[in-house]
XYZ file of C-alpha atoms in Angstrom:
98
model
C 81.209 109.896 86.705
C 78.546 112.069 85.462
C 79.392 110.609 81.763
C 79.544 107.314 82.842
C 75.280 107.659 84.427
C 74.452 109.591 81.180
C 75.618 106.588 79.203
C 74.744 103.524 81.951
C 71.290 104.946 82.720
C 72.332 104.756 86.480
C 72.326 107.446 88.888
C 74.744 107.241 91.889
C 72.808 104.954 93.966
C 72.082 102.795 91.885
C 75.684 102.298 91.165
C 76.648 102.213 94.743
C 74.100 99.341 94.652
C 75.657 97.545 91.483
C 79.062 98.106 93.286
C 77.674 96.641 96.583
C 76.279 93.555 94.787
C 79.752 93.401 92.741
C 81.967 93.308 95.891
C 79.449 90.544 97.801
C 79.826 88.000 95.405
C 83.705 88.456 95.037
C 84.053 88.208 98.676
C 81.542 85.174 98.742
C 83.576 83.625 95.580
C 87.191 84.311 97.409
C 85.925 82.719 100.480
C 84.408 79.558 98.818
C 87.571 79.211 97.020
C 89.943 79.697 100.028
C 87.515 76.925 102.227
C 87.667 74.366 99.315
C 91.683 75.184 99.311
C 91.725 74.388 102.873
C 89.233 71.364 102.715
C 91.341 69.732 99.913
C 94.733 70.600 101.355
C 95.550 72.622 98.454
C 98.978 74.066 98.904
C 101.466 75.743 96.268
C 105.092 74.690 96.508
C 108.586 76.436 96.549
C 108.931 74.735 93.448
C 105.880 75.521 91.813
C 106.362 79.430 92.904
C 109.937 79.550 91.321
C 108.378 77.863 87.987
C 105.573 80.828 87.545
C 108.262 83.372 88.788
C 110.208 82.059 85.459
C 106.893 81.864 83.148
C 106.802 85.644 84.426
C 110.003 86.607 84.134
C 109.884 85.531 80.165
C 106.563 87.277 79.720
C 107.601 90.158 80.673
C 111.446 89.973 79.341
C 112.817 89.992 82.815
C 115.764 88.447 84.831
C 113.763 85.994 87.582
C 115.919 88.418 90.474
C 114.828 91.532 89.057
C 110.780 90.271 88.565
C 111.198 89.508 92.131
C 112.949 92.380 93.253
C 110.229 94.270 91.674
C 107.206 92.027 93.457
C 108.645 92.344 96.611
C 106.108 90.176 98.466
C 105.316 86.992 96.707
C 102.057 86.467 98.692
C 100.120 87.300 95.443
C 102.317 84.786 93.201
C 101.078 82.373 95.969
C 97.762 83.086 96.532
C 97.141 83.226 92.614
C 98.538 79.824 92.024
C 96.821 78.336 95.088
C 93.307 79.662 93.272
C 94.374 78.201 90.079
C 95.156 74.770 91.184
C 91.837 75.078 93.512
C 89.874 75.786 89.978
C 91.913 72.805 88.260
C 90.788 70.778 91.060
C 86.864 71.521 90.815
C 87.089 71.328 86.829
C 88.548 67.843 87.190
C 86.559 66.636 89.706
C 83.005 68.232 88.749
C 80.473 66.066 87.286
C 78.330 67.366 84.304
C 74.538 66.538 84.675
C 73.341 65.706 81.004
């Protein structure tokens, strides 16, 4: 830590600050996301989940049992898709002021 204020120019508080700001607007960013979600009745399918455990499961050079296997859980899988079809749905439906 010491190296990282010698080359940042921050001492410890005013990290703690930057690291306080940084975790406000990630909660305040999750929690928009997750109302809009909700608003919209944005839900991820069984279907949907299986596809991006396959588009994983190549990435990575995996058999789709053993990527699962691995996840355990597949909250997260969930969760991530339901944020990326909540940020398709404001890109497609935002209007751009010119």
């Amino acid at each position: 830590l010491e190296l990282y204020y010698q080359f940042s120019g921050q001492d410890e508080a005013a990290l703690r600050e930057q690291m306080k700001e940084d975790a406000e607007k990630r909660v305040r960013v999750a929690l928009t996301i997750e109302a809009i979600a909700k608003a919209e009745n944005i839900e991820v399918t069984e279907e949907e989940i299986n596809e991006e455990l396959e588009k994983m499961a190549k990435a990575y050079n995996l058999e789709v049992e053993k990527l699962k296997e691995l996840l355990g859980n597949l909250d997260g899988v969930k969760e991530d898709l339901k944020w990326r079809k909540t940020i398709d749905f404001l890109v497609e439906n935002s209007k751009v002021a010119a």
